[in-house]
mmCIF file of C-alpha atoms and ligand atoms in Angstrom:
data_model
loop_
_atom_site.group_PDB
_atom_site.id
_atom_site.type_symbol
_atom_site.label_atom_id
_atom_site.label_comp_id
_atom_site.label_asym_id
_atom_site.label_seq_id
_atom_site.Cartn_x
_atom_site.Cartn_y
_atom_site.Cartn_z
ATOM 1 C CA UNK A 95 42.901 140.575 113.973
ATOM 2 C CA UNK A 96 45.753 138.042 113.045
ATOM 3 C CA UNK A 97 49.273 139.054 114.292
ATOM 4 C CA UNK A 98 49.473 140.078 110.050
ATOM 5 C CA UNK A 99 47.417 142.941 110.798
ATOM 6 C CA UNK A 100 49.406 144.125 113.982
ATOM 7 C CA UNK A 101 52.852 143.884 112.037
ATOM 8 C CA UNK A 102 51.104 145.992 109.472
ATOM 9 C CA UNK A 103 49.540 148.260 111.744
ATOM 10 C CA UNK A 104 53.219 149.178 112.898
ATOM 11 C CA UNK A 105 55.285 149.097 109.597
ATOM 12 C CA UNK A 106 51.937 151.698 108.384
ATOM 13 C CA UNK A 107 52.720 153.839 111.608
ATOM 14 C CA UNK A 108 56.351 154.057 110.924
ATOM 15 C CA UNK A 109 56.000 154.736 106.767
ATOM 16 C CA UNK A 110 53.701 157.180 107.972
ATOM 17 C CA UNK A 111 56.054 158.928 110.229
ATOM 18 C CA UNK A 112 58.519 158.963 107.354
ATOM 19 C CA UNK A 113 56.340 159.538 104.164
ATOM 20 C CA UNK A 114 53.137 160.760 105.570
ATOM 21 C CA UNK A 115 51.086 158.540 103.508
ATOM 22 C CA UNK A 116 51.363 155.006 102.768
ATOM 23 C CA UNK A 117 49.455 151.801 101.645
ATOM 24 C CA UNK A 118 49.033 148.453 103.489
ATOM 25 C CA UNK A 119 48.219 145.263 101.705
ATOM 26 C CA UNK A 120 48.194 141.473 101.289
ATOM 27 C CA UNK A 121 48.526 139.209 98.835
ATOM 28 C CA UNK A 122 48.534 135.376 99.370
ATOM 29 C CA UNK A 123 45.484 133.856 97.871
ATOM 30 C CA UNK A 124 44.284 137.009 96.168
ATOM 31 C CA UNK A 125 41.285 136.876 98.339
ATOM 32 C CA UNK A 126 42.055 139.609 101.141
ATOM 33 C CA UNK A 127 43.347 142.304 99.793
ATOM 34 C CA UNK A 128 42.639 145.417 101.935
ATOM 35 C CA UNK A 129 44.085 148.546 100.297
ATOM 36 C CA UNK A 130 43.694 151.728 103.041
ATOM 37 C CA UNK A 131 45.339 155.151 101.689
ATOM 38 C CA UNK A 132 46.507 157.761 104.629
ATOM 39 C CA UNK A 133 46.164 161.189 103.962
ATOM 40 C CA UNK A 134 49.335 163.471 105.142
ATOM 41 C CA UNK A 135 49.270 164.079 108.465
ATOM 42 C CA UNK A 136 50.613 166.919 110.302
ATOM 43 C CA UNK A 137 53.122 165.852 112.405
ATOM 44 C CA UNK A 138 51.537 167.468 115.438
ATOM 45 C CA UNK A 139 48.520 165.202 115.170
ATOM 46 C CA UNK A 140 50.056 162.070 114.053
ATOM 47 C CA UNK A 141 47.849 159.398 115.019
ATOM 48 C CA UNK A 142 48.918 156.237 117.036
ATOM 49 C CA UNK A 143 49.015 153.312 114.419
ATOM 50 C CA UNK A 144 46.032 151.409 116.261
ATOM 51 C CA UNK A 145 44.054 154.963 115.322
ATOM 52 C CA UNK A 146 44.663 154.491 111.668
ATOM 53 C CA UNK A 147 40.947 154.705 109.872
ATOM 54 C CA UNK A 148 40.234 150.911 109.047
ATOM 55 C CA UNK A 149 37.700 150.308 106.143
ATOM 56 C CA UNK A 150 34.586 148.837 106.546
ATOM 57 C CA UNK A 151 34.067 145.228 105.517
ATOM 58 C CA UNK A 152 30.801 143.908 104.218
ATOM 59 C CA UNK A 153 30.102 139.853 104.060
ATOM 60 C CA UNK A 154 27.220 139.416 101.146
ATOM 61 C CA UNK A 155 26.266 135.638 101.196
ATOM 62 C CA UNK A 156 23.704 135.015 98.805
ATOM 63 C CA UNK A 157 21.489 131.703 97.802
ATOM 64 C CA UNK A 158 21.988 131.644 93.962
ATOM 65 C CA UNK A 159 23.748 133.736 91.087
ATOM 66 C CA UNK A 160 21.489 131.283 88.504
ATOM 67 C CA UNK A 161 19.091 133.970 88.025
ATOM 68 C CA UNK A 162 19.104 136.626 85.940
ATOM 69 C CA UNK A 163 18.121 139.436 88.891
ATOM 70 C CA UNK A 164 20.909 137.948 91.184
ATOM 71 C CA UNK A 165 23.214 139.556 89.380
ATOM 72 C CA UNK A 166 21.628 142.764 88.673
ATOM 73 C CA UNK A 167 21.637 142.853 93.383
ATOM 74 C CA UNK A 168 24.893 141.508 92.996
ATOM 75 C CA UNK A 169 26.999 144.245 90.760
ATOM 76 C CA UNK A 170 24.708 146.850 92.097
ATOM 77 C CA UNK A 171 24.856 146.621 95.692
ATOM 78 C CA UNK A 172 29.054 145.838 95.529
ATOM 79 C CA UNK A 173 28.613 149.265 93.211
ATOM 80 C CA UNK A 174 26.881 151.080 96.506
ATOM 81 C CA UNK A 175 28.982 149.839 98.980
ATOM 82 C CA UNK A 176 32.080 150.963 97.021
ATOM 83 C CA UNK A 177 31.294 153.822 96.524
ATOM 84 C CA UNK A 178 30.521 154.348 100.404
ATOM 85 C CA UNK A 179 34.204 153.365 101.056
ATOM 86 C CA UNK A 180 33.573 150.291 102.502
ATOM 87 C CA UNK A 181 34.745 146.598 100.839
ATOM 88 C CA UNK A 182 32.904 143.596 100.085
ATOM 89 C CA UNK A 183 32.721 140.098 99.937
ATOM 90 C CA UNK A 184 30.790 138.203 98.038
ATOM 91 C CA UNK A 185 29.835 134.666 97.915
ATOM 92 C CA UNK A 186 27.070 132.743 96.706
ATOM 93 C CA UNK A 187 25.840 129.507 97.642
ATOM 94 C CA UNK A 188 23.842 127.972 94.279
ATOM 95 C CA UNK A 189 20.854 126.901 96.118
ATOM 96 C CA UNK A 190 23.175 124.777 98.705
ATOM 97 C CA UNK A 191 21.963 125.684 102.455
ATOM 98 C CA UNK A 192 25.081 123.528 103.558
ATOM 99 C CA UNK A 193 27.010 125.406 101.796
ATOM 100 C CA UNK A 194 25.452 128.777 102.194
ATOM 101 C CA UNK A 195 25.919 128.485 105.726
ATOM 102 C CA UNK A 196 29.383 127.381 105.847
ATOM 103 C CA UNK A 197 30.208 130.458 103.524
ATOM 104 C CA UNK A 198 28.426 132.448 106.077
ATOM 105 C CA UNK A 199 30.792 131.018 108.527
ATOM 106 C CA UNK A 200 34.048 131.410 106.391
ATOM 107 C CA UNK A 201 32.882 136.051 106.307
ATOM 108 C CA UNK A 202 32.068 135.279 110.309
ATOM 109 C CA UNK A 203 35.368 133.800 110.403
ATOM 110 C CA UNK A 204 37.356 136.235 109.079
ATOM 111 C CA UNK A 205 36.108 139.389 110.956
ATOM 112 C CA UNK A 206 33.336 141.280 108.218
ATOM 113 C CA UNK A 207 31.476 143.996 109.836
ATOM 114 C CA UNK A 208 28.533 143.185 108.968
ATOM 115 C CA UNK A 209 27.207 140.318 107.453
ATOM 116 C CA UNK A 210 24.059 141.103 104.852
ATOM 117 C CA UNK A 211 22.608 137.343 103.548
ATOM 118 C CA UNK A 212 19.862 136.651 101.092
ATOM 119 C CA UNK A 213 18.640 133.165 102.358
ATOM 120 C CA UNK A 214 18.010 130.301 100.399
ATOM 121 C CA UNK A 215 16.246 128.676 103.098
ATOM 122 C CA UNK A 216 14.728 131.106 105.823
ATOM 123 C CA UNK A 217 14.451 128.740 108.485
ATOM 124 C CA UNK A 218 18.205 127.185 108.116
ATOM 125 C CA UNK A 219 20.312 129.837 108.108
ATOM 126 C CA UNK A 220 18.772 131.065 111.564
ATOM 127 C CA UNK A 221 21.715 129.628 112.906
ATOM 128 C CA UNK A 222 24.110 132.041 111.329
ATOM 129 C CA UNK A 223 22.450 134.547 113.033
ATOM 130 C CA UNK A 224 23.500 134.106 116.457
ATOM 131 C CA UNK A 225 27.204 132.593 115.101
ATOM 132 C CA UNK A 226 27.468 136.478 113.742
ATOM 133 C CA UNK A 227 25.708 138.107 116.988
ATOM 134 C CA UNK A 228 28.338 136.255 119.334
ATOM 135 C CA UNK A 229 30.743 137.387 117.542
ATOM 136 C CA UNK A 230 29.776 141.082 117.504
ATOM 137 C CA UNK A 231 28.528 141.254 113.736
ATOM 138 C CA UNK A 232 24.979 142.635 113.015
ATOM 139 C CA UNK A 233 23.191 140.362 109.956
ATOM 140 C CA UNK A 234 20.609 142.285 107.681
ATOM 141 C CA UNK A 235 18.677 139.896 105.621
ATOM 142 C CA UNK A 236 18.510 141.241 101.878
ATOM 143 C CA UNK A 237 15.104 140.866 99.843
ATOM 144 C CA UNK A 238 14.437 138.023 101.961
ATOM 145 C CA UNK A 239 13.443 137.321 105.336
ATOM 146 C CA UNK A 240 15.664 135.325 107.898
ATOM 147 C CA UNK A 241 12.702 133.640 110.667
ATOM 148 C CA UNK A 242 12.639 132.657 113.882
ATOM 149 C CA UNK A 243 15.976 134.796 114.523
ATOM 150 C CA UNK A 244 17.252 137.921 116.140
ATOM 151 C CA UNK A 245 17.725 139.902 112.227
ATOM 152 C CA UNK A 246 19.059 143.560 112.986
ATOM 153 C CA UNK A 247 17.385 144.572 109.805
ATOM 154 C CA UNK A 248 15.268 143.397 106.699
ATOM 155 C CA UNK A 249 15.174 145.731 103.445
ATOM 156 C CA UNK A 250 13.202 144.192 100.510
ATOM 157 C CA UNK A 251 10.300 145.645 98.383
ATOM 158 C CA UNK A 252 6.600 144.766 99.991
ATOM 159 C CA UNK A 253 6.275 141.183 98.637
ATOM 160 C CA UNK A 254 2.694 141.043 99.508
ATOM 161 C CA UNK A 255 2.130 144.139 97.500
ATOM 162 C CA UNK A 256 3.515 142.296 94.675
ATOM 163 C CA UNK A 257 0.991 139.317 94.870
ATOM 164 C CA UNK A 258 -1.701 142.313 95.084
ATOM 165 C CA UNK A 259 -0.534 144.106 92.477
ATOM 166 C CA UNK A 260 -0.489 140.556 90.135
ATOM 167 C CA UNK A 261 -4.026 139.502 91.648
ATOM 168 C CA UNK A 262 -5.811 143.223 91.090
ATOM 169 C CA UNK A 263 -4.405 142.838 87.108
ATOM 170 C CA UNK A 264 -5.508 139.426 86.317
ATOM 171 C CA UNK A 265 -8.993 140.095 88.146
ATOM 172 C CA UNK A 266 -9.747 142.951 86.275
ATOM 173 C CA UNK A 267 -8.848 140.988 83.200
ATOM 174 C CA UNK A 268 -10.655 137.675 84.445
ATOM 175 C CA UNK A 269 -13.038 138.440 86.774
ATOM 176 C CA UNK A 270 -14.490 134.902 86.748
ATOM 177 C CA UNK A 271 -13.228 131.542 86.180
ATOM 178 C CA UNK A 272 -10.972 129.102 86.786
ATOM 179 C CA UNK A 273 -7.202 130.312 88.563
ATOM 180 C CA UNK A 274 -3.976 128.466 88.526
ATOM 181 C CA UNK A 275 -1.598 129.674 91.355
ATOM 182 C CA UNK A 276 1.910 128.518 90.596
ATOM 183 C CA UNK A 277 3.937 129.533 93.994
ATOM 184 C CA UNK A 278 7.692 130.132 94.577
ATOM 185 C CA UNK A 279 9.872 128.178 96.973
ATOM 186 C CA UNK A 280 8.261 126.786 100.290
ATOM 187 C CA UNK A 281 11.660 127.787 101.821
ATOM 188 C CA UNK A 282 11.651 131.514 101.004
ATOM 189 C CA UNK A 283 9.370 134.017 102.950
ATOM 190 C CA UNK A 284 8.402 136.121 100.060
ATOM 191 C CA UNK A 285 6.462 132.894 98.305
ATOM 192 C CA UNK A 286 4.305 133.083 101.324
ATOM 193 C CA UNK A 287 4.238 137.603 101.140
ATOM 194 C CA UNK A 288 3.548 136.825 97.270
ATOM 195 C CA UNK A 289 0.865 134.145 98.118
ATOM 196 C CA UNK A 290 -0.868 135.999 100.808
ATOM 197 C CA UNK A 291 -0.884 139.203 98.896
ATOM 198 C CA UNK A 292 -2.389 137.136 95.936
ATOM 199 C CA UNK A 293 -5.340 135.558 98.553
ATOM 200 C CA UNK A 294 -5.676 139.355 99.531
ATOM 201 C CA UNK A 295 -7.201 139.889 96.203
ATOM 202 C CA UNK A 296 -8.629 136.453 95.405
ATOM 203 C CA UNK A 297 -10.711 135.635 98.589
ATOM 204 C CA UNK A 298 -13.823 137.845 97.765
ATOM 205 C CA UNK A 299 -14.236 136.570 94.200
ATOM 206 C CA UNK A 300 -13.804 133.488 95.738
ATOM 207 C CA UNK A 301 -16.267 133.756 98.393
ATOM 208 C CA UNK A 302 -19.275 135.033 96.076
ATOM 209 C CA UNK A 303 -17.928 131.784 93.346
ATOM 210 C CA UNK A 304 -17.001 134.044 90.579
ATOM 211 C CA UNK A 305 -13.734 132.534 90.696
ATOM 212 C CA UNK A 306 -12.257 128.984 91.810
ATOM 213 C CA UNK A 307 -8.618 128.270 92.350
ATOM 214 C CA UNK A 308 -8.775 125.000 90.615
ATOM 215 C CA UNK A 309 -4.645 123.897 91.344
ATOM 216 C CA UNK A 310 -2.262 125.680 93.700
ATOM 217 C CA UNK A 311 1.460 124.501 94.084
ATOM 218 C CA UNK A 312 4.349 125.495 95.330
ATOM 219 C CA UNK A 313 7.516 125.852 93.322
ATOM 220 C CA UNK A 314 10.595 123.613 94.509
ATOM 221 C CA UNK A 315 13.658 125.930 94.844
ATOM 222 C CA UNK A 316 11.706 128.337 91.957
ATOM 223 C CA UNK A 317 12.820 126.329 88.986
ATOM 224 C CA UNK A 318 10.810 126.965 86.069
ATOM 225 C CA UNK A 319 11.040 122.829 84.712
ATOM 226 C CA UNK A 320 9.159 122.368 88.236
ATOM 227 C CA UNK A 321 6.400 125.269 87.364
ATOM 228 C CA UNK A 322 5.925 123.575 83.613
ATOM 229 C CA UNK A 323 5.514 120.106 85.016
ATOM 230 C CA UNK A 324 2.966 121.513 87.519
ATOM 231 C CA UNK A 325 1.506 123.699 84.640
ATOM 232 C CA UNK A 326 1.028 120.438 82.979
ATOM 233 C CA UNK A 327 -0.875 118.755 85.843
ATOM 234 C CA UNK A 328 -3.122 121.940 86.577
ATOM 235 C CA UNK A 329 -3.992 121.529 82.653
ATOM 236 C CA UNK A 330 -4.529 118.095 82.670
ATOM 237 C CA UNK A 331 -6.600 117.583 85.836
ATOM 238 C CA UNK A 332 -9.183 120.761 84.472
ATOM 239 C CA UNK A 333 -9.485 119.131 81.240
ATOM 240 C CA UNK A 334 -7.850 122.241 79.644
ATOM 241 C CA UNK A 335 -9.935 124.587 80.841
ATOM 242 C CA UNK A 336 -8.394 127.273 83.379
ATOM 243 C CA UNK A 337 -8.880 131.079 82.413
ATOM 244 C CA UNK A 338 -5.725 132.634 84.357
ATOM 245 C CA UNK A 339 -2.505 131.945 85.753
ATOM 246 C CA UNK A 340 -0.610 133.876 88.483
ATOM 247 C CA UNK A 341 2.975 132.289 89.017
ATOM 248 C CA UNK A 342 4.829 133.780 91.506
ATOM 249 C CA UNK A 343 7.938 135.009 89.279
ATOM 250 C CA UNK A 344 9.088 135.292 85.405
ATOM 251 C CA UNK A 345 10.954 132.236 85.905
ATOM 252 C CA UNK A 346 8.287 130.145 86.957
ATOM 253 C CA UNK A 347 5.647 132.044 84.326
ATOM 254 C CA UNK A 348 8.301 131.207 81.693
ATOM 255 C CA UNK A 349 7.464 127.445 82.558
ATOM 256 C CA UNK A 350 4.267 128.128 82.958
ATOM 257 C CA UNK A 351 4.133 129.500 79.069
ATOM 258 C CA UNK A 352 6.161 125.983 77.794
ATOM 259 C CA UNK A 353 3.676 124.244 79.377
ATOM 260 C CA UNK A 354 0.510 126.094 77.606
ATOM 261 C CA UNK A 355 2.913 126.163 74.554
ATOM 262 C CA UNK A 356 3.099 122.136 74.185
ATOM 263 C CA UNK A 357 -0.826 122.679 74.544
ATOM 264 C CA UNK A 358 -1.390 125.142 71.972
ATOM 265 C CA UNK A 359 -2.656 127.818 74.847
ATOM 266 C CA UNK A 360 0.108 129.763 74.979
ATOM 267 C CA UNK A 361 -1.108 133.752 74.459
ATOM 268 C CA UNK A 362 -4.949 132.320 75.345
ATOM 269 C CA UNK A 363 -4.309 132.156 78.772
ATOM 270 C CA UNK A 364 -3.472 135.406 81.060
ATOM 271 C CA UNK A 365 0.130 134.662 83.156
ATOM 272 C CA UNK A 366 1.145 136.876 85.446
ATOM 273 C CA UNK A 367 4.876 136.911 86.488
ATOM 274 C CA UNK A 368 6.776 139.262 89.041
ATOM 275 C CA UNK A 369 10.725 140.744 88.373
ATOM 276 C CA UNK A 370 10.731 142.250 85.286
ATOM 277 C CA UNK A 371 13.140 140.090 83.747
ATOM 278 C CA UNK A 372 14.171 140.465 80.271
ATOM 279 C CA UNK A 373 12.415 136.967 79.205
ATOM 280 C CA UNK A 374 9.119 137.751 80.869
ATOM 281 C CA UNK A 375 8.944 141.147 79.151
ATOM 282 C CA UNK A 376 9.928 140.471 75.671
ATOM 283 C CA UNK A 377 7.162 137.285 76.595
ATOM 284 C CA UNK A 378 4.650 140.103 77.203
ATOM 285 C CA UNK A 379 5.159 141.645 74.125
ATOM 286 C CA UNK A 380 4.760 138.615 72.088
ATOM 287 C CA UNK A 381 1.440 138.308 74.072
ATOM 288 C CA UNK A 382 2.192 134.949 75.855
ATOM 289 C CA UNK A 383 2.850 137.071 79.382
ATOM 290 C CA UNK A 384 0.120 139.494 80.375
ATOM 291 C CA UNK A 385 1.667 141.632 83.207
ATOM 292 C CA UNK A 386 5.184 141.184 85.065
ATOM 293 C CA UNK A 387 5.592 143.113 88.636
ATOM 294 C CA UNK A 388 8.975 145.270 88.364
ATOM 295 C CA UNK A 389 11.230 145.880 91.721
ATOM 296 C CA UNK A 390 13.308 148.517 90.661
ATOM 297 C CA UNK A 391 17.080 146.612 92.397
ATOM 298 C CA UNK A 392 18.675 149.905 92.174
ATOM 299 C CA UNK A 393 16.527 151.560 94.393
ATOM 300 C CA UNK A 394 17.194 148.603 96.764
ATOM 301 C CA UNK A 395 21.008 148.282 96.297
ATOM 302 C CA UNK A 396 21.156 151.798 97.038
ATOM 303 C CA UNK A 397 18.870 151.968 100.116
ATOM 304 C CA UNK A 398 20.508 148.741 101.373
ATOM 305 C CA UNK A 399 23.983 150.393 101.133
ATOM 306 C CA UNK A 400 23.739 152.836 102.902
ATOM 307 C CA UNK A 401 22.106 151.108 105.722
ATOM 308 C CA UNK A 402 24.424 148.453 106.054
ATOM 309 C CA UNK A 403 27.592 150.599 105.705
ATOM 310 C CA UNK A 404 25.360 152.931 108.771
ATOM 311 C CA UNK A 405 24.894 150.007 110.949
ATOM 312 C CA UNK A 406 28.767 148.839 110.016
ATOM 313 C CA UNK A 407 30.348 151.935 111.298
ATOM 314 C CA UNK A 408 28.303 151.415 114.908
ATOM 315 C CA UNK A 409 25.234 153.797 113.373
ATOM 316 C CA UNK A 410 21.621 153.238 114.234
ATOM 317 C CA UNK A 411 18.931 152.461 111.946
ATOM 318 C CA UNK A 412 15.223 153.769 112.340
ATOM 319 C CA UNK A 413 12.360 152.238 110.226
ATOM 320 C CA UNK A 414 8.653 152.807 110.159
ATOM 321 C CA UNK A 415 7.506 149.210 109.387
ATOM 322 C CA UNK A 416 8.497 146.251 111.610
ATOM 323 C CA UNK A 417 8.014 142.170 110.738
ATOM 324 C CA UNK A 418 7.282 139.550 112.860
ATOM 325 C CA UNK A 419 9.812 136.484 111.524
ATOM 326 C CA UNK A 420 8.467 134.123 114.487
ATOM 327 C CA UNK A 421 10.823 135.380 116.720
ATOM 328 C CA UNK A 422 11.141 139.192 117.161
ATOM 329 C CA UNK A 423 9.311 142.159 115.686
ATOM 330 C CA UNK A 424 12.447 143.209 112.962
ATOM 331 C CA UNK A 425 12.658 146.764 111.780
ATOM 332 C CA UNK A 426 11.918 146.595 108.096
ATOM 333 C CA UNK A 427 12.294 148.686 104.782
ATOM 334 C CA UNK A 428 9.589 147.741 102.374
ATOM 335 C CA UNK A 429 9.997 149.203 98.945
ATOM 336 C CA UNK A 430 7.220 149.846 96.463
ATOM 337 C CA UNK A 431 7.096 147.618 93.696
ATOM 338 C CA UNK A 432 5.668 148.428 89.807
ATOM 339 C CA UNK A 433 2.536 146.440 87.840
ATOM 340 C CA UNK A 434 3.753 146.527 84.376
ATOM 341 C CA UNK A 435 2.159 145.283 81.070
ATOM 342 C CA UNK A 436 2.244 146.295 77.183
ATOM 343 C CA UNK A 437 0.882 149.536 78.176
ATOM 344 C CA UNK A 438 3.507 151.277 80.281
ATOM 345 C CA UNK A 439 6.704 148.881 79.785
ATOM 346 C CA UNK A 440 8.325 152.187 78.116
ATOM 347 C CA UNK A 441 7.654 154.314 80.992
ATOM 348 C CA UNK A 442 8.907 152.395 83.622
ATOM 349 C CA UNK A 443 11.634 149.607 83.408
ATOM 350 C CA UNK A 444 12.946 151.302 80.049
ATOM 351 C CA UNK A 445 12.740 154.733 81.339
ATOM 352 C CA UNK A 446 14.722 153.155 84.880
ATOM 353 C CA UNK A 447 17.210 152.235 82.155
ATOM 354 C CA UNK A 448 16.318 148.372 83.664
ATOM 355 C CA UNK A 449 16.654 147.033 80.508
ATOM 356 C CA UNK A 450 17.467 148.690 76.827
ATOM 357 C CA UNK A 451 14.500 149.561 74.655
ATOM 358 C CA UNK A 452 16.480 147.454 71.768
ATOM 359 C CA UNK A 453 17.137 144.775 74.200
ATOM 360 C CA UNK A 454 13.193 144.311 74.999
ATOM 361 C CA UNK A 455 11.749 145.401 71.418
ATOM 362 C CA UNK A 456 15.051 144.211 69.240
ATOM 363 C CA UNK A 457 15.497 147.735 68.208
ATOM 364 C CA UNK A 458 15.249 151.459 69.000
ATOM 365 C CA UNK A 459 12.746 152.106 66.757
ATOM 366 C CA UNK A 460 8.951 151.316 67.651
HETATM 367 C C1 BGC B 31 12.610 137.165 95.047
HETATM 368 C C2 BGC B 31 12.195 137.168 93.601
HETATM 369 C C3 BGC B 31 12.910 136.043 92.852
HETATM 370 C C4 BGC B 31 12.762 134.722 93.596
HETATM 371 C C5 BGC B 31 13.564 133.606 92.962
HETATM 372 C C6 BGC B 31 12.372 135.801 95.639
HETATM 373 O O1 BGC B 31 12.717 135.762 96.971
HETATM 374 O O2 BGC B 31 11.942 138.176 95.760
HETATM 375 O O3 BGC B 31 12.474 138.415 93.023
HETATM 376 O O4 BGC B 31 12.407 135.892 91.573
HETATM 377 O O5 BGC B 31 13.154 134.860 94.929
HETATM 378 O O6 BGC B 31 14.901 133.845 93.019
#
């Protein structure tokens, strides 16, 4: 609390003695502006000034805004946490751990509540952690997991599920053959949920040699020019001839698809993406994307809210799943995410209102 606050704090108490309601606010750079409304109070229980009912202050630092379902989290979870009567602060980091965790340090810095982060890089922004627990602020990682730290709380939708969910469609569409696995990021958790839940699947056709993974790659920092130019090896070290591809997101299927494209594969060859993002389903019904996984954000913002804001306001949190990130068991919300394809894109992600039927079929009409 700067002396600001305590000069407020006082000229509030005394407009409240003389009005009964007031406002308190600053300016100066436009970036903390903290607007707090009084309600009347009877004179016979007017409160002290240091009583006055402070809002809640969330820190959001998130890796990257470059992708299309950044956004959605972004506008929906500020959305949630508005309407819980708590603030927000958002700031993102465009794939920059640097800079992610100096941002981290700037919301530290000037006193959030609570400090929710989406990591670029699980492993680096550890440190952040114990900054925020030393100075009294509880850090829930969003969607992704923060390792080898003391996380008060991880909400995300069950990542390995996902890979399952991609693995189980593509099997029962390709039960034998040859399997490209294009992977997400090496530095975010869920590539290695997605991957595992993928192997889940995989192994046993693997073990009786129905089915041989004949490339596997990681993605750097999920950009889809790194999944083509891997595409492009996987196709040119099998002479052509691999039966199904499971890339970890629509991004990197979308690269994936450029890549069978230039070859004159593209709608041959089963993809399978994850998100639900506009590209990847309009790509699915052209035919060049077989299935997408869809993670309803919504359901996440929502549930994520109203955590946070909980744990904010000195609240406890109770979960039924716990994950080991290398360090400590962390309580964990795992949502249920949605295999869609051709069949049931209208009953799901249109239904949600996740995207507009015009926007995925270019009109209403079908
Ligand atoms: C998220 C995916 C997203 C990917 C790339 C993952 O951690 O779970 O939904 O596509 O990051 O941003």
């Amino acid at each position: 609390m700067g002396r600001f606050w305590i000069s407020c704090r006082i000229a509030l108490f005394l407009l409240m003695l003389m009005l009964g309601a007031s406002a308190c606010e600053q300016d100066g750079t436009g970036e903390r502006v903290v607007q707090q409304k009084i309600s009347p109070t009877p004179s016979t229980e007017v409160k002290k000034a240091g009583e006055a009912e402070e809002k809640i202050k969330i820190g959001f630092s998130m890796d990257t805004l470059l992708e299309e379902r950044w956004l959605k989290d972004r506008d929906l979870f500020k959305k949630e946490v508005e309407a819980l009567g708590a603030e927000i602060e958002i700031m993102a980091a465009s794939g920059d751990d640097a800079l992610q965790i100096s941002q981290a340090e700037t919301l530290i810095d000037e006193g959030v509540d609570l400090l929710v982060v989406v990591p670029h890089n699980a492993e680096a922004i550890a440190a952040i952690v114990h900054k925020a627990h030393k100075a009294g602020i509880k850090v829930i990682a969003y969607d992704r997991l923060i390792k080898n730290a003391d996380v008060d709380l991880y909400v995300s939708f069950d990542n390995e599920k996902v890979g399952e969910l991609q693995a189980k469609a593509m099997t029962r569409l390709v039960p034998e053959g040859n399997y490209v696995y294009i992977g997400g990021a090496d530095t975010d958790n869920n590539a290695h949920l997605l991957k595992k839940g993928v192997f889940n699947v995989l192994q046993p056709f693997i073990d009786s040699g129905k089915i041989t993974v004949a490339y596997d790659q990681w993605t750097k920092d999920w950009s889809p020019a790194s999944a083509e130019e891997n595409m492009m090896d996987a196709l040119e070290a099998n002479g052509g001839r691999i039966d199904a591809v499971i890339a970890a997101n629509d991004a990197t299927a979308a690269g994936v698809i450029k890549a069978l494209e230039a070859k004159g594969l593209a709608g041959e060859i089963p993809v399978a993406g994850q998100d639900a993002e506009l590209a990847g389903v309009r790509s699915i019904v052209e035919g060049t994307q077989t299935m997408t996984v869809y993670k309803p954000i919504k359901l996440l913002t929502k549930e994520s809210a109203e955590l946070v804001v909980r744990l904010a306001k000195g609240g406890s949190v109770e979960t039924e799943q716990k994950i080991n990130n290398g360090k400590v068991e962390v309580p964990a919300v795992l949502l249920p995410p949605v295999a869609v394809d051709k069949a049931n894109i209208e009953d799901t992600i249109i239904a949600d209102g996740f995207h507009s039927k015009k926007d995925v079929y270019g009109s209403e009409e079908r």
